[in-house]
Coordinates of N, CA and C in Angstrom, one line a residue:
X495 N 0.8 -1.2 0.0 CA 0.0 0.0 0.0 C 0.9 1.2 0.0
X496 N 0.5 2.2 -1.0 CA 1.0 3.3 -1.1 C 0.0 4.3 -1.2
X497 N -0.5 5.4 -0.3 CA -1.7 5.9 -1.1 C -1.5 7.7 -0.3
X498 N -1.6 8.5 -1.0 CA -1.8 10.0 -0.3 C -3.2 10.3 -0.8
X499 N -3.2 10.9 0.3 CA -4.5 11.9 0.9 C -4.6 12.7 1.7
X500 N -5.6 13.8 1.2 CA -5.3 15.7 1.4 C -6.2 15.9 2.8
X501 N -6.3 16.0 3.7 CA -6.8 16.2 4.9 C -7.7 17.5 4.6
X502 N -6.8 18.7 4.2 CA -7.7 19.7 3.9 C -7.8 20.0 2.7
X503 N -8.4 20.7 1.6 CA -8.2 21.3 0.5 C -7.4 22.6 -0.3
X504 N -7.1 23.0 1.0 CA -6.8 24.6 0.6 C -6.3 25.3 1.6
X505 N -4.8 26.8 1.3 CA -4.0 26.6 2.4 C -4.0 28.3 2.2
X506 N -3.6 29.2 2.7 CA -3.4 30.8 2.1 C -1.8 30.7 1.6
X507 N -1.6 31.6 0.6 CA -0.6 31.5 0.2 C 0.0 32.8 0.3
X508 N 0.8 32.4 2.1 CA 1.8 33.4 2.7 C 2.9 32.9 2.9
X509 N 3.3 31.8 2.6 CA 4.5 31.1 2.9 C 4.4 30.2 4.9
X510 N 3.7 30.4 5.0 CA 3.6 30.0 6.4 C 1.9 29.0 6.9
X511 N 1.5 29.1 6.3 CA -0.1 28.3 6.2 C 0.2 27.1 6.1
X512 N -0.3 26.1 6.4 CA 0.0 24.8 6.5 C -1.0 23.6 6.1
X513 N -1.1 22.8 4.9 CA -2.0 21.9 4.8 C -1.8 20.6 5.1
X514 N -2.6 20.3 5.6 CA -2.0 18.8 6.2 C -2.5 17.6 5.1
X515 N -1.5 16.8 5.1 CA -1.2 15.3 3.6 C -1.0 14.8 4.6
X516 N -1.9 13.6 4.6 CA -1.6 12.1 4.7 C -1.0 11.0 4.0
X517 N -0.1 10.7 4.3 CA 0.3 8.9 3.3 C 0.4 7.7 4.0
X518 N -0.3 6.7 3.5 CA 0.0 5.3 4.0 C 0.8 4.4 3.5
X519 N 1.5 3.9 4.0 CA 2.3 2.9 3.5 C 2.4 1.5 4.5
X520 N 2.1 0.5 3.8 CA 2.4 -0.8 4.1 C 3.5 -1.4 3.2
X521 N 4.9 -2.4 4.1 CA 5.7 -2.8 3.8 C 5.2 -4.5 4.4
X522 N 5.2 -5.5 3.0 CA 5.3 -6.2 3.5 C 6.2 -7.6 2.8
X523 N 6.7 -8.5 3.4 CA 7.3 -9.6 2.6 C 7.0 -11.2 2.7
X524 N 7.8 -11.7 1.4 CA 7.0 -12.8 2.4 C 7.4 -13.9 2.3
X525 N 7.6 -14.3 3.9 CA 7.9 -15.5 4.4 C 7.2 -16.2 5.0
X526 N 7.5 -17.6 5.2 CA 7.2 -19.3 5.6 C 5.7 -18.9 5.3
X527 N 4.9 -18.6 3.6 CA 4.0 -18.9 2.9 C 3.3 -17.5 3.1
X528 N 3.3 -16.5 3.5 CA 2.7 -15.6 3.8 C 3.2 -14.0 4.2
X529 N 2.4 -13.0 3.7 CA 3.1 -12.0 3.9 C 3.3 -11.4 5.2
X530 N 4.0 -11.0 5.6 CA 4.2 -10.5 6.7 C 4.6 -9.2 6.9
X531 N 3.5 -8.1 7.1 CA 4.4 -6.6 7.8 C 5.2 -6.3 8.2
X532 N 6.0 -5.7 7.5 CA 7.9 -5.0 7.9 C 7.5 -3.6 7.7
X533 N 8.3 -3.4 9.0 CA 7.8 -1.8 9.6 C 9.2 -1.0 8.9
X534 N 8.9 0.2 8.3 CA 9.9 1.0 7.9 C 11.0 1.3 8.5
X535 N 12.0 1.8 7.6 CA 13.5 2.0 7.7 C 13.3 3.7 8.3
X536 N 14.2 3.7 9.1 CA 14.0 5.4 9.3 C 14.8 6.0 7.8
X537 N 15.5 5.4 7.3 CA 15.8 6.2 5.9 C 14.2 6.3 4.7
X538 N 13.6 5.3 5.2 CA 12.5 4.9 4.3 C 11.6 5.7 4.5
X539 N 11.3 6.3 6.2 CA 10.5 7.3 6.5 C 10.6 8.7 6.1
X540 N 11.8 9.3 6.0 CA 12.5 10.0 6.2 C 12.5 10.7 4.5
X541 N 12.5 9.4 3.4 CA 12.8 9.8 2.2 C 10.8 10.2 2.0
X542 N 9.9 9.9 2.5 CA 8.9 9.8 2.2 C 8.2 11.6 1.8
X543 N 8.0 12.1 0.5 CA 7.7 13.4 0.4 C 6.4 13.7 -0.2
X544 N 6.1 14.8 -0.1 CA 4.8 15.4 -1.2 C 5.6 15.8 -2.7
X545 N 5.4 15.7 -3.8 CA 6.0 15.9 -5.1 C 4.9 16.6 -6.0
X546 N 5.1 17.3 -6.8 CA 4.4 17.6 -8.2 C 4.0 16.4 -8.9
X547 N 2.8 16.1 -9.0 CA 2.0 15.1 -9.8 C 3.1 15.2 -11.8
X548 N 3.9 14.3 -11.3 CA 4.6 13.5 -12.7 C 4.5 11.7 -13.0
X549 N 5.2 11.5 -14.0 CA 5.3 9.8 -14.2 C 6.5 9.7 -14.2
X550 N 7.8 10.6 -13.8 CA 8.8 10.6 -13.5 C 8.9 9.7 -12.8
X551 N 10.4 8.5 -12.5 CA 10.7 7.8 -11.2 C 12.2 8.1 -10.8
X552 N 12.3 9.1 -10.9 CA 13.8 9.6 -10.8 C 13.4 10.4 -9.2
X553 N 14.2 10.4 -8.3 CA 13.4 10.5 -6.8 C 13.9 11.9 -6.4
X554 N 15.2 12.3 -7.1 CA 15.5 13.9 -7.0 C 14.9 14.6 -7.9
X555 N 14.7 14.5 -9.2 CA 14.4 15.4 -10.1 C 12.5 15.5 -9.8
X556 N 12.0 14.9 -8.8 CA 10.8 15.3 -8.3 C 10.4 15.9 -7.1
X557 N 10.4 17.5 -7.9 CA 10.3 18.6 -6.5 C 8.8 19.1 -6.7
X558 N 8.7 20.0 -5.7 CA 7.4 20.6 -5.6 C 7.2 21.6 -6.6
X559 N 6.1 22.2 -7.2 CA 5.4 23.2 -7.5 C 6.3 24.4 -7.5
X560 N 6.5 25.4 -8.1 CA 7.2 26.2 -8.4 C 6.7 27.4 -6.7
X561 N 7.5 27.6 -5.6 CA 6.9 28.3 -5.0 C 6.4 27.7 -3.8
X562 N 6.2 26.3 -4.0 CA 5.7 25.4 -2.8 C 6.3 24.7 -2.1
X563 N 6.5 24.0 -1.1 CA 7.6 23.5 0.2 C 6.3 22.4 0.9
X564 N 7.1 21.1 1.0 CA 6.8 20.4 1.8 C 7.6 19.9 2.7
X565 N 7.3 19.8 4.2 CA 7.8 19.4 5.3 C 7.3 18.4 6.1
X566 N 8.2 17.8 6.5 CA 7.3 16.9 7.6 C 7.1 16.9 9.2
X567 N 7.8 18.7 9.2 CA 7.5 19.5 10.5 C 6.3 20.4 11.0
X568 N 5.7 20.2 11.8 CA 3.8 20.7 11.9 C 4.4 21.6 12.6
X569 N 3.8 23.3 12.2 CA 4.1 24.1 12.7 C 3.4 24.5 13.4
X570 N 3.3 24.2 14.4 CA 1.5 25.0 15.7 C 1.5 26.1 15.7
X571 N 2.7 27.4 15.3 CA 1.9 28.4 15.7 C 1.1 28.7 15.0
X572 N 0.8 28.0 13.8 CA -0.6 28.5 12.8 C -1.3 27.2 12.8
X573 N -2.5 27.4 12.5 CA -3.6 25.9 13.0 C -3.5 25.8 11.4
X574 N -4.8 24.8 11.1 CA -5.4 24.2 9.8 C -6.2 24.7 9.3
X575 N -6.6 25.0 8.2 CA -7.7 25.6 7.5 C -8.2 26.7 6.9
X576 N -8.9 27.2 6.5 CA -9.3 28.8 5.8 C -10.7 28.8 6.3
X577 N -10.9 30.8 5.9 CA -12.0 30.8 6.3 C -13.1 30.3 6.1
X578 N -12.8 29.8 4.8 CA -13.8 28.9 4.0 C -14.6 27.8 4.4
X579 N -13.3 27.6 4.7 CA -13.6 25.6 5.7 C -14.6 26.3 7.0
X580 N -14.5 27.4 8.1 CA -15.1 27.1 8.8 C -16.5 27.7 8.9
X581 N -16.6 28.0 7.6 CA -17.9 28.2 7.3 C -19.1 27.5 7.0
X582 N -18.5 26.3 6.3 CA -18.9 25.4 5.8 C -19.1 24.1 6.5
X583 N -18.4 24.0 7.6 CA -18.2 22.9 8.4 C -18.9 22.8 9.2
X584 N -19.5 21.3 10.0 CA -20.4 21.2 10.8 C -20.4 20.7 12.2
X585 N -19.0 20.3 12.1 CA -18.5 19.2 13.7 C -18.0 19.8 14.3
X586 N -17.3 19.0 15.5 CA -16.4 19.4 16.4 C -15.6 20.3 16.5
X587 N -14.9 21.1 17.2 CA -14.3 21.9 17.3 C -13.0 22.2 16.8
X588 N -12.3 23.4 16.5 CA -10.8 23.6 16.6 C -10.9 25.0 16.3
X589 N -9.0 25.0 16.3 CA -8.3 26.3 16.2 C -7.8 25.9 15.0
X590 N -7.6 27.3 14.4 CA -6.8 27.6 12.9 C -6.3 28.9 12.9
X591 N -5.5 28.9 12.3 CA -4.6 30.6 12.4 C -3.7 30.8 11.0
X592 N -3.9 32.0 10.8 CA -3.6 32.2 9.1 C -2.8 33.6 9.4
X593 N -1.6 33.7 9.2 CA -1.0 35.5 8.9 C -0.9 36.0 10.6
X594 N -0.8 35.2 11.5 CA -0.6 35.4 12.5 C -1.9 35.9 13.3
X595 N -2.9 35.5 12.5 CA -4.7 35.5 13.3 C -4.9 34.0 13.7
X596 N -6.1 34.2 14.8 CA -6.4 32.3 14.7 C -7.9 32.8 14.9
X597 N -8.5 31.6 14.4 CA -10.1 31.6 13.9 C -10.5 30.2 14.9
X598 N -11.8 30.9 16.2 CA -12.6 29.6 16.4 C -13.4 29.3 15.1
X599 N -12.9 27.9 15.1 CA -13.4 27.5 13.8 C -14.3 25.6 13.8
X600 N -14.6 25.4 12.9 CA -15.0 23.9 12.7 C -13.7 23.2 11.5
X601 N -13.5 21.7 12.2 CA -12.8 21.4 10.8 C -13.7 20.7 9.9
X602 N -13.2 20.7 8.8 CA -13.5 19.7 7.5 C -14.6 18.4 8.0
X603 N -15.8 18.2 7.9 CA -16.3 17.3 8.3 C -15.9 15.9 7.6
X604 N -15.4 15.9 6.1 CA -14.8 14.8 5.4 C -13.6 14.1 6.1
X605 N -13.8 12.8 6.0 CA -13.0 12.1 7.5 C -12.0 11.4 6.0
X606 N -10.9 10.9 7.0 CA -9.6 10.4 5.8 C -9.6 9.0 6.0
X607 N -10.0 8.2 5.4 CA -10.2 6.4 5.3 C -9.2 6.4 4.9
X608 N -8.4 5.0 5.4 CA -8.1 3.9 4.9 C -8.3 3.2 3.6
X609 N -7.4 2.6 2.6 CA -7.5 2.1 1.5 C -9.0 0.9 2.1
X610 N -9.9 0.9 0.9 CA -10.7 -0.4 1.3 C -10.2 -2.0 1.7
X611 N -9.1 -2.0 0.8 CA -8.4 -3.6 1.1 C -7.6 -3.3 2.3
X612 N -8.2 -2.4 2.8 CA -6.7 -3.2 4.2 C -8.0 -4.0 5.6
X613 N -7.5 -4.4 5.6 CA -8.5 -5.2 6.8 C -7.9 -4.6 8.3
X614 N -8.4 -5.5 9.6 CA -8.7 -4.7 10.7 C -7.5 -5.7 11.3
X615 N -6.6 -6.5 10.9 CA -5.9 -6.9 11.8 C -4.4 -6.5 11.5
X616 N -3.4 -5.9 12.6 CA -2.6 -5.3 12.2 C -1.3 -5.1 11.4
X617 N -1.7 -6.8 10.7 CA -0.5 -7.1 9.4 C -1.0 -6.6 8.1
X618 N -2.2 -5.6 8.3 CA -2.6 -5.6 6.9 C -2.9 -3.6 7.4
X619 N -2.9 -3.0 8.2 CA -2.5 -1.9 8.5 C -1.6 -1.2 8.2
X620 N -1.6 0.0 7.3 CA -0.3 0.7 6.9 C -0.1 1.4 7.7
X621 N 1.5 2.1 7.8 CA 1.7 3.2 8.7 C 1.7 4.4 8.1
X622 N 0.7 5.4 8.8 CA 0.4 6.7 8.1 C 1.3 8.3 8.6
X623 N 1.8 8.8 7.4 CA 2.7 9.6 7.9 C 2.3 10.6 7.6
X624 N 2.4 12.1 7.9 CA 2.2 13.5 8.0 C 3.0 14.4 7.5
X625 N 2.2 14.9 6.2 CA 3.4 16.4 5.6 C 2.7 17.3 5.9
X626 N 3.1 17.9 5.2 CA 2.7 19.8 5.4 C 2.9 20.6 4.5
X627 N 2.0 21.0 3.7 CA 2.4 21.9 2.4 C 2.3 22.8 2.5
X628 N 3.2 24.1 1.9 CA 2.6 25.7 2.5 C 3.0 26.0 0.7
X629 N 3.1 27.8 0.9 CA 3.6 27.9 -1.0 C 3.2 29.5 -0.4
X630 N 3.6 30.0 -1.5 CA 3.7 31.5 -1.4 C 2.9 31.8 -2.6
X631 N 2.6 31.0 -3.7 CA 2.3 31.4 -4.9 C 0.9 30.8 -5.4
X632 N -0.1 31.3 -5.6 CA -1.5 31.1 -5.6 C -1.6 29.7 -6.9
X633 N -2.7 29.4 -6.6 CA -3.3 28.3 -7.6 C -3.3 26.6 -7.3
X634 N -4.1 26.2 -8.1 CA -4.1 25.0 -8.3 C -3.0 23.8 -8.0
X635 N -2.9 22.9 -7.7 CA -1.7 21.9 -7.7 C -1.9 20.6 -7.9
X636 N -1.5 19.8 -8.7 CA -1.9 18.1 -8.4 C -0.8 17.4 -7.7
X637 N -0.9 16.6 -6.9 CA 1.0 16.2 -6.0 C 0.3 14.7 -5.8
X638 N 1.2 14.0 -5.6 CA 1.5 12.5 -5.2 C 2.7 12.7 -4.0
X639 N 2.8 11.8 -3.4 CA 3.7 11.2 -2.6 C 5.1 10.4 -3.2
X640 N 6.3 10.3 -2.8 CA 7.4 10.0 -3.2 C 7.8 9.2 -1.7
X641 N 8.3 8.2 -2.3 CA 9.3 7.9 -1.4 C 10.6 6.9 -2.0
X642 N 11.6 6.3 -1.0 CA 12.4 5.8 -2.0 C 12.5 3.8 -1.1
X643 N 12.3 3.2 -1.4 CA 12.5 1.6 -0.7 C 13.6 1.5 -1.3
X644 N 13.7 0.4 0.5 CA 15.4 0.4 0.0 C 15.0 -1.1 0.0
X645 N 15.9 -1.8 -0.8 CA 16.0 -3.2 -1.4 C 17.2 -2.9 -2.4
X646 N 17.6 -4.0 -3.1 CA 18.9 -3.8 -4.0 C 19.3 -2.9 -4.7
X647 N 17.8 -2.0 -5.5 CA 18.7 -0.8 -6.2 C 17.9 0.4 -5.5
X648 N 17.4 0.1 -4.3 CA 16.7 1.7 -3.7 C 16.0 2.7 -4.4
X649 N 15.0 1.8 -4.7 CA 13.9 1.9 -6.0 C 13.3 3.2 -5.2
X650 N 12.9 4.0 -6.6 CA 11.7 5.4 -6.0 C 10.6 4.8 -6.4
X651 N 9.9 4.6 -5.6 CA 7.9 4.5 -5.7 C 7.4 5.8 -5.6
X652 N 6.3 5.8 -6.4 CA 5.3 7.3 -6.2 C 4.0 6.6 -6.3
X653 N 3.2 8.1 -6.0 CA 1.9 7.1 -6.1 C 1.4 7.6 -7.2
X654 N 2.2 7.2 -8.3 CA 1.4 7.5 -10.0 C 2.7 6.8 -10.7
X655 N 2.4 5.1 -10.1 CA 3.3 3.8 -10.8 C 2.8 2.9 -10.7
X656 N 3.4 1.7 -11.6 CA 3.1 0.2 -11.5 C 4.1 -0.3 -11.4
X657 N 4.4 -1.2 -10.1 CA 5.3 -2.5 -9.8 C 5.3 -3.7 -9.9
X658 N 4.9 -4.3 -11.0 CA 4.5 -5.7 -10.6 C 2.8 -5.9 -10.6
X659 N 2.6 -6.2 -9.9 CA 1.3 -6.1 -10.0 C 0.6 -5.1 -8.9
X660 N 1.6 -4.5 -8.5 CA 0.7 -3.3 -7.6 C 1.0 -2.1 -8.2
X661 N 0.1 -1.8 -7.9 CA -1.0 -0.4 -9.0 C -1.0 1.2 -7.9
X662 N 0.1 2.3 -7.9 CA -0.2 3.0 -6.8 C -0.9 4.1 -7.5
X663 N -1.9 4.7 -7.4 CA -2.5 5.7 -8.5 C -3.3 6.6 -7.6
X664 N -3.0 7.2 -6.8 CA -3.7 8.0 -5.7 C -2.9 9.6 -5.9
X665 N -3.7 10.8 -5.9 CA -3.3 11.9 -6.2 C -4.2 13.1 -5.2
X666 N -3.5 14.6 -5.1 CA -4.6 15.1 -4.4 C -4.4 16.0 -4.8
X667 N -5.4 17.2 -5.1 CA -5.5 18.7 -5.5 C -5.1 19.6 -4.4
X668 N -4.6 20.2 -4.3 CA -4.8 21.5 -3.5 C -4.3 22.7 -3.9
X669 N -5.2 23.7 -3.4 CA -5.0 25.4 -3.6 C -4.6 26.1 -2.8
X670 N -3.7 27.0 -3.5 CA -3.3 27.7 -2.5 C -3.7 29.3 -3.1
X671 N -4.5 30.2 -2.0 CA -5.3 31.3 -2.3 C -4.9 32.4 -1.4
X672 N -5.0 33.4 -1.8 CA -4.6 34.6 -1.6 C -4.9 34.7 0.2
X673 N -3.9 35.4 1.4 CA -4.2 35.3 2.6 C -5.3 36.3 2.0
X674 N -6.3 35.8 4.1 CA -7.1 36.3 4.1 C -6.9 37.7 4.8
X675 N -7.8 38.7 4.5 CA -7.5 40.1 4.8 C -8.9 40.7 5.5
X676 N -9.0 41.5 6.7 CA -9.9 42.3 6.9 C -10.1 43.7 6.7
X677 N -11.1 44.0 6.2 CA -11.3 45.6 6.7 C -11.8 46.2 7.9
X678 N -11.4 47.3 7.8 CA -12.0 48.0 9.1 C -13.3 47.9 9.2
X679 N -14.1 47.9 8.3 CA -15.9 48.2 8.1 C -15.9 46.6 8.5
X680 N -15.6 45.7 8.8 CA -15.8 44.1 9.4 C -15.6 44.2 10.8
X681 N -14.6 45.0 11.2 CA -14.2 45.0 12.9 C -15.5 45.0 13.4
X682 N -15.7 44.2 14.6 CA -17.1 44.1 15.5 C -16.5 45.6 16.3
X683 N -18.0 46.1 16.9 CA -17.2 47.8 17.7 C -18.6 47.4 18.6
X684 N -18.0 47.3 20.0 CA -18.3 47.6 21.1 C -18.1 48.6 22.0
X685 N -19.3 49.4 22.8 CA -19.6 50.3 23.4 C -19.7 50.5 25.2
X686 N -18.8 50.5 25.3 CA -18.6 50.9 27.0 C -19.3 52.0 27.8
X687 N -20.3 51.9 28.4 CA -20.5 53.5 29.3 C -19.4 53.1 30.4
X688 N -18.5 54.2 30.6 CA -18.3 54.3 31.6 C -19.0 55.6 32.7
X689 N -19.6 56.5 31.8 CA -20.1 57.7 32.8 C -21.5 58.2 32.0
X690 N -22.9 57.8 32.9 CA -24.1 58.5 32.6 C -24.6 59.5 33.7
X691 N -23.9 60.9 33.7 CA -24.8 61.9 34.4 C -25.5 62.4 34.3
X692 N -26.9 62.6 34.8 CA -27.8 63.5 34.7 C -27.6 64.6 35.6
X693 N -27.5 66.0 35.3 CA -27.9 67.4 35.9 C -29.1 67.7 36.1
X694 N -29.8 67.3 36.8 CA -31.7 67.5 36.7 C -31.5 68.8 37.9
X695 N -30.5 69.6 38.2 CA -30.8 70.9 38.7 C -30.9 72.1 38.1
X696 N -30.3 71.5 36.9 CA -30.7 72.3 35.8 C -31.7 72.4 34.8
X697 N -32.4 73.7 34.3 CA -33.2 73.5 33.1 C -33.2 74.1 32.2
X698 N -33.1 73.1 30.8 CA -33.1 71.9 30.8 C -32.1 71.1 31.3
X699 N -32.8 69.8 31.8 CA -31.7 68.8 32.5 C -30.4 68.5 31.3
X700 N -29.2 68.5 31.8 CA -28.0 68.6 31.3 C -27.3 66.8 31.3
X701 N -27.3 65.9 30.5 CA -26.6 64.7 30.4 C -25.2 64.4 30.6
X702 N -24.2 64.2 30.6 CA -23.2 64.4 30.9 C -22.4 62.5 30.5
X703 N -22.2 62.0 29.5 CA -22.3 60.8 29.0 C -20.4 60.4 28.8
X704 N -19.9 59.6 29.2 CA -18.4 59.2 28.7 C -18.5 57.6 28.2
X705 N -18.0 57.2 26.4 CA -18.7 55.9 26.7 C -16.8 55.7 25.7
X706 N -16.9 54.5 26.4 CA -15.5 53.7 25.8 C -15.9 52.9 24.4
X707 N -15.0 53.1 23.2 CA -15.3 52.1 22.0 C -14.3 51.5 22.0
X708 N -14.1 50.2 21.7 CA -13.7 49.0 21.6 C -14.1 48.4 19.8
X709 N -12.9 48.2 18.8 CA -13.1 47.5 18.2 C -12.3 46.3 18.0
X710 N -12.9 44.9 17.8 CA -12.2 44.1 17.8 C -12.0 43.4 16.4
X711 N -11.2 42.2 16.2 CA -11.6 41.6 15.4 C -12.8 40.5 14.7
X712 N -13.4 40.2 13.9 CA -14.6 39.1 13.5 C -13.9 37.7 13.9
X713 N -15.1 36.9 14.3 CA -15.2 35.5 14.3 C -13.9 34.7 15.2
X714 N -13.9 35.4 16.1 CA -13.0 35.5 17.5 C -11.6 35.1 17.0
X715 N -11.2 36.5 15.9 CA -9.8 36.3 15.3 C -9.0 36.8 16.2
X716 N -7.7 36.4 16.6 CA -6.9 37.3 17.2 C -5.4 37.5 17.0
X717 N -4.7 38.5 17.2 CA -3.3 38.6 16.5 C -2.7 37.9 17.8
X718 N -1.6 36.7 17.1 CA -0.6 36.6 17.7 C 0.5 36.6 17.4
X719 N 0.8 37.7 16.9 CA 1.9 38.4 16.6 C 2.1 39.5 15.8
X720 N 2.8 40.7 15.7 CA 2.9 41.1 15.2 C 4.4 42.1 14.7
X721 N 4.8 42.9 13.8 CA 5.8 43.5 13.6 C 6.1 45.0 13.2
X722 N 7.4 45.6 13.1 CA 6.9 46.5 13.0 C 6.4 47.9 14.1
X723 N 6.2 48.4 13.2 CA 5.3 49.8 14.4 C 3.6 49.0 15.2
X724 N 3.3 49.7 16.1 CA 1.9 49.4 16.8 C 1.0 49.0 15.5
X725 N 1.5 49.7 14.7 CA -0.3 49.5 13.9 C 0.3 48.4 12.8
X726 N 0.8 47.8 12.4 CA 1.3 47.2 11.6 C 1.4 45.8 12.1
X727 N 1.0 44.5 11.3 CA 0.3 43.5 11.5 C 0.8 42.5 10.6
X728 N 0.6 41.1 11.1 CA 1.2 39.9 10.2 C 0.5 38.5 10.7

């Protein structure tokens, strides 16, 4: 089993936004009549990447997207998702943070299966590993997974090959779209009295009012960080 799959669909493209890839991989061989699960090489783990959707099997000359970077380091200080996703979404809870804002948000209600052939007992269980795509440069992408097995000539697999009789043909789209931006006319503005006097010894009675405004950000965004002068933002 070789198979990638996109957790989210879509990431901002600030250089720092993060989409989370799934890949499974089962390694198995087979001895006294039967296959048996062999757990990966940390070189095997290690080689395992996101690539630009090619039929290339050359395992260097398949890099990312012009502008795009995959890691297999999760960066927490920015969550998962766009504002899109948490619009749209209907479940459980999370955090997500884009440009150094974070959004209470919902995630993706589409859940990430398992290939259908793998069954429930743990020799037929692949081990599933975590990238991270980010990109600076807007649009479209199709990517597969790379990795390289080591055996006699330290063959590159992708998942858009045939070995034998196994068939790896699993791909995933993702976009990457312009960060998201607020205006001032979106800020929520809240209204503080701190001071209601009435003069009722005078006539006419005299009011005497001091009220605090408060604008915040929408949809309980908030900066965690920023650079720069006070008013300047990231």
């Amino acid at each position: 089993t070789f198979k990638i799959e996109a957790v989210g669909e879509s990431f901002y493209a600030n250089g720092r936004h993060q989409c989370k890839v799934q890949i499974s991989v089962l390694k198995q061989a087979f001895e006294n009549g039967d296959y048996v699960k062999k757990p990966l090489t940390e070189s095997e783990i290690s080689s395992i990447k996101v690539a630009k959707f090619s039929a290339d099997t050359n395992y260097d000359s398949l890099g990312m997207p012009t502008e795009w970077t995959t890691t297999d380091v999760r960066d927490t200080k920015y969550n998962l998702g766009t504002m899109s996703d948490t619009r749209s979404a209907s479940v459980s809870r999370r955090f997500l943070e884009e440009s150094g804002v974070m959004f209470d948000a919902f995630p993706d209600a589409k859940a990430l299966s398992l290939s259908a052939d793998v069954k429930d007992d743990n020799n037929n269980v692949p081990e599933v590993f975590e990238r991270y795509v980010s990109g600076s440069l807007t649009g479209t992408e199709k990517l597969m997974a790379k990795m390289i097995l080591e055996n006699e000539t330290d063959q590159t697999l992708t998942t858009n090959m045939s070995v034998g009789e196994n068939v790896y043909d699993s791909s995933i789209n993702l976009t990457a779209i312009p960060p998201f931006s607020i205006s001032s006319s979106s800020l929520d503005e809240t209204i503080q009295t701190e001071q209601h006097q009435v003069y009722d010894e005078y006539k006419p009675d005299i009011t005497q009012e001091i009220n605090v405004y408060f604008w915040t950000l929408p949809n309980n965004l908030k900066i965690v960080e920023r650079t720069g002068s006070q008013d300047s933002f990231y």
